[in-house]
Short mmCIF file of C-alpha atoms and ligand atoms in Angstrom, two decimals:
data_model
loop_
_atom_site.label_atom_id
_atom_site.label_comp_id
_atom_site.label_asym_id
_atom_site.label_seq_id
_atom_site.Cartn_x
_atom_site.Cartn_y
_atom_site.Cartn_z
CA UNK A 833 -20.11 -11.47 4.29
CA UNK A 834 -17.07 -12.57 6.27
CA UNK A 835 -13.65 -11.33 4.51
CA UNK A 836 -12.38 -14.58 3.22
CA UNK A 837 -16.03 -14.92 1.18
CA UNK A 838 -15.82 -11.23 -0.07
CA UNK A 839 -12.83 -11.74 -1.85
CA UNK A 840 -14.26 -14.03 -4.53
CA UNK A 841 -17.88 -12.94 -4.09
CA UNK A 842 -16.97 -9.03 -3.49
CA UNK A 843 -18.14 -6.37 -5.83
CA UNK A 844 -19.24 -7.81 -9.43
CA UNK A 845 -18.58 -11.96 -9.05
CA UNK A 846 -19.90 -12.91 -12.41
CA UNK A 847 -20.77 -12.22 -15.79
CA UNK A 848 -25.13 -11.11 -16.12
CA UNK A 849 -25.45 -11.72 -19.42
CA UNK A 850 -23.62 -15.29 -19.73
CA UNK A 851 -23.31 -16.14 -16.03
CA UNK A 852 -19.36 -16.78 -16.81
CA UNK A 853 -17.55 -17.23 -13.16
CA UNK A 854 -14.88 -15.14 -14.42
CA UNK A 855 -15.33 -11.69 -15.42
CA UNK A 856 -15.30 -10.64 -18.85
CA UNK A 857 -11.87 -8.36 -20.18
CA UNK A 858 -14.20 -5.75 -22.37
CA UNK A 859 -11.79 -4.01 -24.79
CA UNK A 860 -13.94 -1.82 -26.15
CA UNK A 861 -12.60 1.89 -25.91
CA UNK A 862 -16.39 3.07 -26.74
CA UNK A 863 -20.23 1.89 -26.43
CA UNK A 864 -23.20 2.02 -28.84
CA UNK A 865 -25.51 4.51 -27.15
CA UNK A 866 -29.58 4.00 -27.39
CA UNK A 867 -30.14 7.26 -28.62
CA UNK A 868 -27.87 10.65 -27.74
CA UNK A 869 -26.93 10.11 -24.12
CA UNK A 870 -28.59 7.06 -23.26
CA UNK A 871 -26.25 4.59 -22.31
CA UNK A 872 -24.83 2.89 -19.37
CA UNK A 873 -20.69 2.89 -20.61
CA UNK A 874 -20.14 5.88 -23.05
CA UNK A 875 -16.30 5.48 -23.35
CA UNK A 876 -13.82 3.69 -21.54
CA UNK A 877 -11.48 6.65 -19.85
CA UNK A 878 -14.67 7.44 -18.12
CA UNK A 879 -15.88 3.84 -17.10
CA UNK A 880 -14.84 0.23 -18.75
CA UNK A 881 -17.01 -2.78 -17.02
CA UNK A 882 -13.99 -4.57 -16.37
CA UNK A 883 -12.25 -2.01 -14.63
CA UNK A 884 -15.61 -1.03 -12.93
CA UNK A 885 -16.02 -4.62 -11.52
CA UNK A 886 -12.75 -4.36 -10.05
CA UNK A 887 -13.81 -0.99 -8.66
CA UNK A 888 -16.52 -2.37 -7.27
CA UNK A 889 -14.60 -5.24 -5.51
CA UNK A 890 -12.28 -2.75 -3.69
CA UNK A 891 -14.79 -0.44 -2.60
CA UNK A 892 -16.34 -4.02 -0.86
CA UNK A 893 -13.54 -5.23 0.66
CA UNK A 894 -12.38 -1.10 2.06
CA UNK A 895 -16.02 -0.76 3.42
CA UNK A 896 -16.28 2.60 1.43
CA UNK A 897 -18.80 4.64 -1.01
CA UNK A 898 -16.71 4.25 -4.14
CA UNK A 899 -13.17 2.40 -5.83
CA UNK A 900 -11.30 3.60 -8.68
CA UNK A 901 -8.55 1.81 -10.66
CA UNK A 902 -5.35 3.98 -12.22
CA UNK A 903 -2.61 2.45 -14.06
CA UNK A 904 -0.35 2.24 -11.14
CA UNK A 905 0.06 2.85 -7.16
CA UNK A 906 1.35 6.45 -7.92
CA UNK A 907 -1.09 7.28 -10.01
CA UNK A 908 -3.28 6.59 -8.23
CA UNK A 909 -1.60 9.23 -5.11
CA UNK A 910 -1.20 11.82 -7.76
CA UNK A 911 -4.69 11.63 -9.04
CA UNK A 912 -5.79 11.66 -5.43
CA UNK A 913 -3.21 14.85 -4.55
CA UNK A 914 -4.93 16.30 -7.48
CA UNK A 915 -8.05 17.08 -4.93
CA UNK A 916 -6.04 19.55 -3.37
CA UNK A 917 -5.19 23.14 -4.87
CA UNK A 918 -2.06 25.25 -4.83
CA UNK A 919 -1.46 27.31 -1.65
CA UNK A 920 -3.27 23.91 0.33
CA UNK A 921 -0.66 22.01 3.13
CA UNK A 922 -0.73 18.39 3.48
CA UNK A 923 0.92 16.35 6.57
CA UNK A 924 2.52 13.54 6.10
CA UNK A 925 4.11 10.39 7.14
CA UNK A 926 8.04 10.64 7.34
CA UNK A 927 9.06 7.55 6.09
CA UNK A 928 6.68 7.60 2.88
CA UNK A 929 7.06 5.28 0.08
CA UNK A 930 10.06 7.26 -1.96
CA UNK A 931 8.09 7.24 -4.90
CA UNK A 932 5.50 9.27 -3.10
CA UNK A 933 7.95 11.08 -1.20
CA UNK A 934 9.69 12.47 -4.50
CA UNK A 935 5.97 13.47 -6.08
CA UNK A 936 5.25 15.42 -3.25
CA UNK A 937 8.82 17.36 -3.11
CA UNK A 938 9.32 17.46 -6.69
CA UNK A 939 6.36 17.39 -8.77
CA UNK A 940 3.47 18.92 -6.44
CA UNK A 941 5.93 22.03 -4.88
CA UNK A 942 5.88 22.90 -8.71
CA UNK A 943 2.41 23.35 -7.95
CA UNK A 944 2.78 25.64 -4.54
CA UNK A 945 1.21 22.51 -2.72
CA UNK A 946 3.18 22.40 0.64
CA UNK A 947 3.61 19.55 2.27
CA UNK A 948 5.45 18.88 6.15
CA UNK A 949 6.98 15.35 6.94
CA UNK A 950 6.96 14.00 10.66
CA UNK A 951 6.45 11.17 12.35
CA UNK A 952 2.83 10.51 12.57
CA UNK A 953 3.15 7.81 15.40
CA UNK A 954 3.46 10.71 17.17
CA UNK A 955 0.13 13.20 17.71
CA UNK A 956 1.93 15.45 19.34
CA UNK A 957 4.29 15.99 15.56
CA UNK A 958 0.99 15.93 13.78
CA UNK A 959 -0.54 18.83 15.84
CA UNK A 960 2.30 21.17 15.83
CA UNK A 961 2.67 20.54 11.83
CA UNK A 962 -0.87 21.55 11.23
CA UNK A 963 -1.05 25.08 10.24
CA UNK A 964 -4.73 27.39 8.86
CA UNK A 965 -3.80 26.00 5.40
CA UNK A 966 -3.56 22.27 6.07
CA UNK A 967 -6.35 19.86 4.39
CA UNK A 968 -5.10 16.45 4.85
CA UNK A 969 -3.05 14.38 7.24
CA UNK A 970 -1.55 11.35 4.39
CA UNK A 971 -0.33 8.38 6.65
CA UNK A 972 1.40 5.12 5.96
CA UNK A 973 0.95 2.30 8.40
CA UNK A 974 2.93 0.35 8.57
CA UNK A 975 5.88 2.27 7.12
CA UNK A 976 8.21 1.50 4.70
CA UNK A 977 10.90 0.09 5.44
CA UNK A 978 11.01 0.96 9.38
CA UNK A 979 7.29 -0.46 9.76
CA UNK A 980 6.23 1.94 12.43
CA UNK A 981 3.02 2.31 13.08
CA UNK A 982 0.53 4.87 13.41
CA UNK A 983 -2.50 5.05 15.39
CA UNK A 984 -5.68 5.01 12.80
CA UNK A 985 -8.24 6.12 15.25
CA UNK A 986 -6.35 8.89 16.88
CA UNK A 987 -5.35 10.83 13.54
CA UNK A 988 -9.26 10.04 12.80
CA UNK A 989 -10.20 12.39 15.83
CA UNK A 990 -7.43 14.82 15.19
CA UNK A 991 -8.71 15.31 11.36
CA UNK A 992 -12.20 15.71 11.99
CA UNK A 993 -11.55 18.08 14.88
CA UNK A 994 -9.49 20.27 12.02
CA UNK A 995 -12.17 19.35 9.23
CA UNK A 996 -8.96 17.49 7.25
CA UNK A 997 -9.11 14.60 4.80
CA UNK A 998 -7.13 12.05 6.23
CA UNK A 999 -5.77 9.31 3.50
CA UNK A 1000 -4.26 6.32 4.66
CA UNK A 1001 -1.69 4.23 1.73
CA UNK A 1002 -2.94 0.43 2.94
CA UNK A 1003 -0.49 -1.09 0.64
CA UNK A 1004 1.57 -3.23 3.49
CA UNK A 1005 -1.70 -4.07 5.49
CA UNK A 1006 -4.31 -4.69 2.24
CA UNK A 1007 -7.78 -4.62 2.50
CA UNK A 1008 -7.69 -8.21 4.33
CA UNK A 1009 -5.79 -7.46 7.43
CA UNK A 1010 -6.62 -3.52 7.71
CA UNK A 1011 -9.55 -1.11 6.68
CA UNK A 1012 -8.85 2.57 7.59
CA UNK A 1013 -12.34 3.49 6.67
CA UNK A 1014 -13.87 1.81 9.69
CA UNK A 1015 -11.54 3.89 11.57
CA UNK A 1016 -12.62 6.67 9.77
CA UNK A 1017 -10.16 7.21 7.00
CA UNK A 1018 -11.51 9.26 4.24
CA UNK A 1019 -9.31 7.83 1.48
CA UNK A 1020 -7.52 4.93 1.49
CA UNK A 1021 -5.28 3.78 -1.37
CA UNK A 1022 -3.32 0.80 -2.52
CA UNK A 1023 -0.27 -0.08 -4.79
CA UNK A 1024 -1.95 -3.07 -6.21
CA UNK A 1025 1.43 -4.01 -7.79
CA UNK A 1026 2.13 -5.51 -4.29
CA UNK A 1027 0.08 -7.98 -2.18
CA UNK A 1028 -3.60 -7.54 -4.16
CA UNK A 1029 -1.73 -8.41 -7.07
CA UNK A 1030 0.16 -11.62 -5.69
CA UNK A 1031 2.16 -12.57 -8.48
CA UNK A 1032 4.85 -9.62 -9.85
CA UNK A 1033 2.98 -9.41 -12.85
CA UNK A 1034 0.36 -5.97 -13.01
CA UNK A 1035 1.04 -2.79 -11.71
CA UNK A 1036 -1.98 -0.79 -10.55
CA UNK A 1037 -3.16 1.83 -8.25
CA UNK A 1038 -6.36 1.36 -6.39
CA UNK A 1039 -8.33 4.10 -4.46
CA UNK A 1040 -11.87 3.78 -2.40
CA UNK A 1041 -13.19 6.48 -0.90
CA UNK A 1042 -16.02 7.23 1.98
CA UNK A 1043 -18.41 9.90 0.73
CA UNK A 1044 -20.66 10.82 -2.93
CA UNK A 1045 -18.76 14.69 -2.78
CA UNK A 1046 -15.16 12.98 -3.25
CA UNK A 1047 -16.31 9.96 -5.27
CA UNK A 1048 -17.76 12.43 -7.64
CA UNK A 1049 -14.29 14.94 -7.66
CA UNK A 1050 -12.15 11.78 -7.97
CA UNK A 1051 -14.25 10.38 -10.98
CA UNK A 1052 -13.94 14.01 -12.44
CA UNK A 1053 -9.95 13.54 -12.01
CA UNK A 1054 -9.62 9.99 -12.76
CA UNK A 1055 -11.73 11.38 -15.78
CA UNK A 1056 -9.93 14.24 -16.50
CA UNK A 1057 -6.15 13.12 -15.79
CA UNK A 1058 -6.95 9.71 -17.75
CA UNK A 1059 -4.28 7.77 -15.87
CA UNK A 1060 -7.19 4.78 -15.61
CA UNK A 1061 -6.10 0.78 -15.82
CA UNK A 1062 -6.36 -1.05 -18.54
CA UNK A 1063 -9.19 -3.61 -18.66
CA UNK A 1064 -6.72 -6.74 -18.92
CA UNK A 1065 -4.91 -5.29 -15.59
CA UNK A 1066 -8.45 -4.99 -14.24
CA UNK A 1067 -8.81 -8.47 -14.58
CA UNK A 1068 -5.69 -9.38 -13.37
CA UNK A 1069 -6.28 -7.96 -10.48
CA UNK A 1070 -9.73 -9.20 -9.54
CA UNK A 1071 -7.99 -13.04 -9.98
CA UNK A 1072 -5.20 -11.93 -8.17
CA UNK A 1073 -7.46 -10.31 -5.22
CA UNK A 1074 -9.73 -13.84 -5.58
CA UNK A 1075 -6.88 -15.42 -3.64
CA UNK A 1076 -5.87 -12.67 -0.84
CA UNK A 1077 -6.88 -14.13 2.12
CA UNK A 1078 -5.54 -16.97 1.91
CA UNK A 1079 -1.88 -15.80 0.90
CA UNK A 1080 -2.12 -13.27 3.73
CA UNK A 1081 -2.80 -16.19 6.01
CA UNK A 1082 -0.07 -17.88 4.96
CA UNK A 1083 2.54 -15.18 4.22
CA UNK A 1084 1.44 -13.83 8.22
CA UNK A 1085 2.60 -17.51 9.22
CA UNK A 1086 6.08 -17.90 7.17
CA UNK A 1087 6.63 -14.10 8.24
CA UNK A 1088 6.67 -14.42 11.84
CA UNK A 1089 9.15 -17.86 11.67
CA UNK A 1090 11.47 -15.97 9.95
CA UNK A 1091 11.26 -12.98 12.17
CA UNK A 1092 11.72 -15.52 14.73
CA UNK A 1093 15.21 -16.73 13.55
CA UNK A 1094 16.47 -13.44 12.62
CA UNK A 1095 15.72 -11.68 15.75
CA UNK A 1096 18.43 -14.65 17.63
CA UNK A 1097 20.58 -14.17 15.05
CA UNK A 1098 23.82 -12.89 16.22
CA UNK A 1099 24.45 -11.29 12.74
CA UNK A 1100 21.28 -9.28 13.12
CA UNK A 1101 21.56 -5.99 15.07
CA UNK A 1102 18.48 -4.38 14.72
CA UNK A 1103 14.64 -5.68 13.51
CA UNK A 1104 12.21 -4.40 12.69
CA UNK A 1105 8.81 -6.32 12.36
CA UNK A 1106 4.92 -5.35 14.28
CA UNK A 1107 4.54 -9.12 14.95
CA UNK A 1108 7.12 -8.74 18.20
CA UNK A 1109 5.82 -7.17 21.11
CA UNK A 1110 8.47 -5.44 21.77
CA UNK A 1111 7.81 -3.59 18.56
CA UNK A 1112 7.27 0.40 19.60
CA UNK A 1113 3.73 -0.30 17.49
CA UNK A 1114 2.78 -3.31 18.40
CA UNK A 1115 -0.29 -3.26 20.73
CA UNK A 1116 -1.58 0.05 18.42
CA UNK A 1117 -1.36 -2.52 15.09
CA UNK A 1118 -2.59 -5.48 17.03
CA UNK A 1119 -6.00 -3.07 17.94
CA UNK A 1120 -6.56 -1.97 14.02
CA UNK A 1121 -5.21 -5.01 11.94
CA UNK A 1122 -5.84 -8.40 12.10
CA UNK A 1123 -2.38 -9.40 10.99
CA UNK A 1124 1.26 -8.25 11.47
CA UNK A 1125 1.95 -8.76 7.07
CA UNK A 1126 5.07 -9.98 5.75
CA UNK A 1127 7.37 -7.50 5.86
CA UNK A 1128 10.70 -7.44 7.71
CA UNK A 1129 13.51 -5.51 8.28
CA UNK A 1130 16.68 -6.28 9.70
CA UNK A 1131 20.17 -4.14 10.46
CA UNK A 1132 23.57 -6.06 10.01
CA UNK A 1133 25.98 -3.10 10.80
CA UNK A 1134 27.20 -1.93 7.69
CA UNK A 1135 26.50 -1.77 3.96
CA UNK A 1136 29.27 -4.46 3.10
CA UNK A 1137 27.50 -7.12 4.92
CA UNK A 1138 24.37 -6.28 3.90
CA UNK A 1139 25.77 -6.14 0.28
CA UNK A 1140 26.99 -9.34 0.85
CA UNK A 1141 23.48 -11.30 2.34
CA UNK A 1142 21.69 -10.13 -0.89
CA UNK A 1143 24.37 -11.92 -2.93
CA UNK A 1144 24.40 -15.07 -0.93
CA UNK A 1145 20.81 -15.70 -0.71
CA UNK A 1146 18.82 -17.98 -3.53
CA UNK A 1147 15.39 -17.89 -2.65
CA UNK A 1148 14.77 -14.32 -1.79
CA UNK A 1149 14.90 -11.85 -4.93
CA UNK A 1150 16.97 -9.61 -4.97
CA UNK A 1151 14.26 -6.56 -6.57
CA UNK A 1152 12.16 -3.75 -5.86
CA UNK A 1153 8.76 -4.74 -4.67
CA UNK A 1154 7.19 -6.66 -2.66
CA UNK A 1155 3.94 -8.55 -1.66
CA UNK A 1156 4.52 -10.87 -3.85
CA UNK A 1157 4.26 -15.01 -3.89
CA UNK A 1158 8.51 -14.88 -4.29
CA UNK A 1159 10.07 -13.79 -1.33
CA UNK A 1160 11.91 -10.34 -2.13
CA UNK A 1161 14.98 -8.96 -0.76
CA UNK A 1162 16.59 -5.01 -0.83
CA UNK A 1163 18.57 -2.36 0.30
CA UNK A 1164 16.19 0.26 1.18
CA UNK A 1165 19.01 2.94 1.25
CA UNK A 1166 20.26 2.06 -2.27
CA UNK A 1167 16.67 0.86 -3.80
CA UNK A 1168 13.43 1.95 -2.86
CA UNK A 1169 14.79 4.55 -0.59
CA UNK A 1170 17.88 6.54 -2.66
CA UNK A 1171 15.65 9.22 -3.97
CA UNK A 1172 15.36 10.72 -0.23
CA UNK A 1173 18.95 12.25 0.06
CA UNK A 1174 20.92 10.24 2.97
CA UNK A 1175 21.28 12.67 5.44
CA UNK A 1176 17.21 12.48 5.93
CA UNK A 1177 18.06 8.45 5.55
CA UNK A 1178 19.99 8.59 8.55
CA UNK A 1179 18.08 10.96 10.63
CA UNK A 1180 14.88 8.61 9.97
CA UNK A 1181 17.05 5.18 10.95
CA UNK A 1182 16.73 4.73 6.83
CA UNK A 1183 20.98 3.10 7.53
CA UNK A 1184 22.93 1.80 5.28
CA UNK A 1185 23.17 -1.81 6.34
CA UNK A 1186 19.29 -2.19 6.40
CA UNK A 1187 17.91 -5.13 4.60
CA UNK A 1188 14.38 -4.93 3.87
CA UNK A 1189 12.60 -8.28 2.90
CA UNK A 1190 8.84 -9.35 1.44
CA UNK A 1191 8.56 -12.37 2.54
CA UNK A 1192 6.48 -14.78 0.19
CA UNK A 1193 5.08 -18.57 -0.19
CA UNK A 1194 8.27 -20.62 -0.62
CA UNK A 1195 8.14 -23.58 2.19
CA UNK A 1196 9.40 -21.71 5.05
CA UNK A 1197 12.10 -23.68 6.41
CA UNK A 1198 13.87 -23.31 2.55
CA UNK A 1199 13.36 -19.50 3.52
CA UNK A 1200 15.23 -19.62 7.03
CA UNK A 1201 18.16 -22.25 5.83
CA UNK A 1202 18.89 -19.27 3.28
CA UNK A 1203 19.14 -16.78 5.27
CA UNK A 1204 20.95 -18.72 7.68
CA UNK A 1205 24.24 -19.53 5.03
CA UNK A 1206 23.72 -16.24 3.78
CA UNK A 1207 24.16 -14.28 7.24
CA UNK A 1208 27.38 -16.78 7.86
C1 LIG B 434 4.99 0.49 -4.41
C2 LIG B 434 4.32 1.46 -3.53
C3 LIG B 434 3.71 2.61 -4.04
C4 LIG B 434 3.77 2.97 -5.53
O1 LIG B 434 3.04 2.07 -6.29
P1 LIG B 434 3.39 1.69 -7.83
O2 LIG B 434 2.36 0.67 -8.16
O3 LIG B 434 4.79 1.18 -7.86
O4 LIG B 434 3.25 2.94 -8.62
C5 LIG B 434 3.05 3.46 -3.16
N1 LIG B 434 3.01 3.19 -1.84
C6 LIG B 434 3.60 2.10 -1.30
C7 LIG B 434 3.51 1.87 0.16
C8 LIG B 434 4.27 1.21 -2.13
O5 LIG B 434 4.87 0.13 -1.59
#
C-alpha cells in the first residue's frame, strides 16, 4: 500500500460489526467478559478499540511491531523514558523539544537517570558521549527550532554496534515524509498535537515500536503509568491522520515559497530551513525523508524586531505549536525554548531575534504579502 492509501486504509479502516466508514468512539471504561478471563477488551487503561484502531494505524504508517496512544506528546517520552532504570545514561539531541529537555533535567535526574546533550549531527559527539552505562541515543531530526539534521542510518550503526535503543521524536517529519524504523530506529515517537493532528484541536502522544520484547514493556508502562488517550482523542486523530498526505503535500509546497522570499529578504539575517541546499543537512534529509516539512526559521538581529514582526503579522498566529492548518508564528527564546536557561540558548544559536514559524494552508501568496509589511 503506497503512503497516500495507508492513511485512510491504514490500521483498522472500518467498523466489523456495522461496516461504518468511520470508526466507532467506544466509551466504555470496562467490557462484559464470557466467563472469568475470556474476553478480548477487559478495561479501557489497558486497551479501548478506539484507541487501539488508532494504534494500529500508526504502527502502519511507522512500519513497526506495535503503536500506543498517551494523552499527549510528553507522555508519551516519559512513558517511553520509563524503559530505562536509575543509574542508566541516555544521549541526546541538543536542541530537544524544551518540554523534553526539562523532563529529562528535572524530572528523570530525580530518578539518577543521566542523560548527556550534544549535537547528534555529529558522530564524532555521539561516540565520545557514550559511556559503559549508556542505553539509548534519543534524536530529533529535524530539530527544533534550528532544524538540523541528523543522519538516521549512521546513529543506526553506531547503536547496534553499542547494543543501544535508539528513539527518534518524528514529530517535524511525521510518518508521511520520514520513517526511522526503516532506518532502523527502535522507537519512534510523535507529538500528535502537531501535524497528525492538523487542526489545533487534540493533544496526543503517539509511540510505535520495532520488536514483541519492548511492545510488551511499553504496554506494561502505558498500563501501569495510565497516561493512555482518551477514545474521543483517538478518533480525532485517526480523521485528522485520514488527511496527512495531502496537507504535507501542500504545506511542503507553501513552505518552500516562503522560504524562498525570506531568504532575499534584506531584513532576514539568518535561515534556517532543510529545503535549501545550502542547508548544513540538506543532502543527509533529502536521502531519509521525502519532504523538507514546513518549518522555518529566520534571524532578524535582535529581539525588538523580532518582537515587532510577530505583532505586525495577521495571518500567522502568534502561539505555541505548530503543524497545524493555521500558519503559526514564535519566539523560540521566549516560547517554546525559555525553559533551557539562555546561556545554553546562545551557545546552541537558540538567539534572541529568532522567529520560528509553522507554516500552514492559507493561500500562499496571503502568507508572503504578510510577512512582507510585517518585516518593513
Ligand atoms: C510539541 C512537541 C512535543 C511535546 O508534545 P505535547 O503533545 O505538547 O506534549 C515533543 N516533541 C516535539 C518535537 C514537539 O514539537
Amino acid at each position: 500500500m503506497r503512503k497516500k492509501t495507508q492513511m485512510i486504509h491504514g490500521g483498522i479502516p472500518r467498523d466489523e460489526h456495522t461496516g461504518a466508514v468511520s470508526i466507532p468512539i467506544h466509551h466504555a471504561s470496562t467490557f462484559k467478559q464470557d466467563g472469568v478471563g475470556n474476553f478480548v477488551y477487559e478495561y479501557a487503561r489497558t486497551g479501548n478499540p478506539t484507541r487501539f484502531a488508532l494504534e494500529e494505524l500508526i504502527k502502519d504508517l511507522e512500519g513497526g511491531v506495535r503503536g500506543f496512544a498517551f494523552g499527549s506528546g510528553m507522555a508519551a517520552i516519559s512513558s517511553v523514558m520509563n524503559l530505562f532504570s536509575s543509574g542508566d545514561h541516555i544521549v541526546l539531541t541538543d536542541d530537544v523539544y524544551g518540554g523534553s529537555y526539562r523532563l529529562m533535567t528535572k524530572v528523570l535526574a530525580k530518578y539518577q537517570i543521566e542523560v548527556t546533550f550534544v549535537d547528534t549531527s555529529d558522530l564524532n559527539e555521539i561516540k565520545e558521549a557514550i559511556k559503559d552505562n549508556t542505553k539509548a541515543i534519543y534524536i530529533e531530526t529535524p530539530t527544533n527550532p534550528l532544524l538540523k539534521i541528523t543522519d538516521l542510518s549512521r546513529i543506526s550503526s553506531l547503536a547496534k554496534e553499542h547494543q543501544l535503543l535508539m528513539i527518534v521524536d518524528n514529530t517535524f517529519s511525521t510518518p508521511y515524509f520520514q520513517n526511522p524504523i526503516e532506518q532502523g530506529a527502535d522507537i519512534v515517537l510523535h507529538s500528535a498535537t502537531k501535524y497528525l493532528g492538523g487542526h489545533s484541536d487534540v493533544v496526543a502522544g503517539l509511540v510505535v515500536v520495532n520488536s514483541e520484547t519492548l511492545a510488551n514493556d511499553l504496554h506494561f508502562i502505558q498500563n501501569s503509568i495510565g497516561a493512555v488517550l482518551g477514545p474521543q482523542d483517538s478518533w480525532l486523530l485517526i480523521r485528522g491522520i485520514k488527511t496527512l498526505a495531502i496537507r504535507m503535500e501542500e504545506i511542503e509546497e507553501n513552505a518552500r515559497k516562503v522560504a524562498n522570499f525570506l531568504t532575499e529578504h534584506e531584513a532576514v539575517t539568518t535561515i534556517y530551513y532543510p529545503g535549501f541546499e545550502e542547508h548544513k543537512g540538506h543532502e543527509v534529509h533529502a536521502k531519509q525523508a521525502r519532504g523538507f516539512g514546513g518549518m522555518i526559521s529566520f534571524d532578524v538581529g535582535s529581539e525588538e524586531k523580532a518582537l515587532d514582526v510577530l505583532k505586525k503579522v495577521h495571518y500567522f498566529t502568534l502561539a505555541e505549536s505548530l503543524g497545524a492548518v493555521e500558519s503559526l508564528i514564535s519566539l523560540p527564546a521566549k516560547m517554546t525554548h525559555a525553559s533551557i536557561p539562555k546561556e545554553r540558548r546562545l551557545e546552541l544559536g537558540i538567539t534572541d531575534g529568532l522567529v520560528r514559524i509553522s507554516v500552514g494552508l492559507e493561500d500562499v501568496e496571503d502568507l508572503i504579502e504578510d510577512l512582507q509589511a510585517a518585516l518593513q
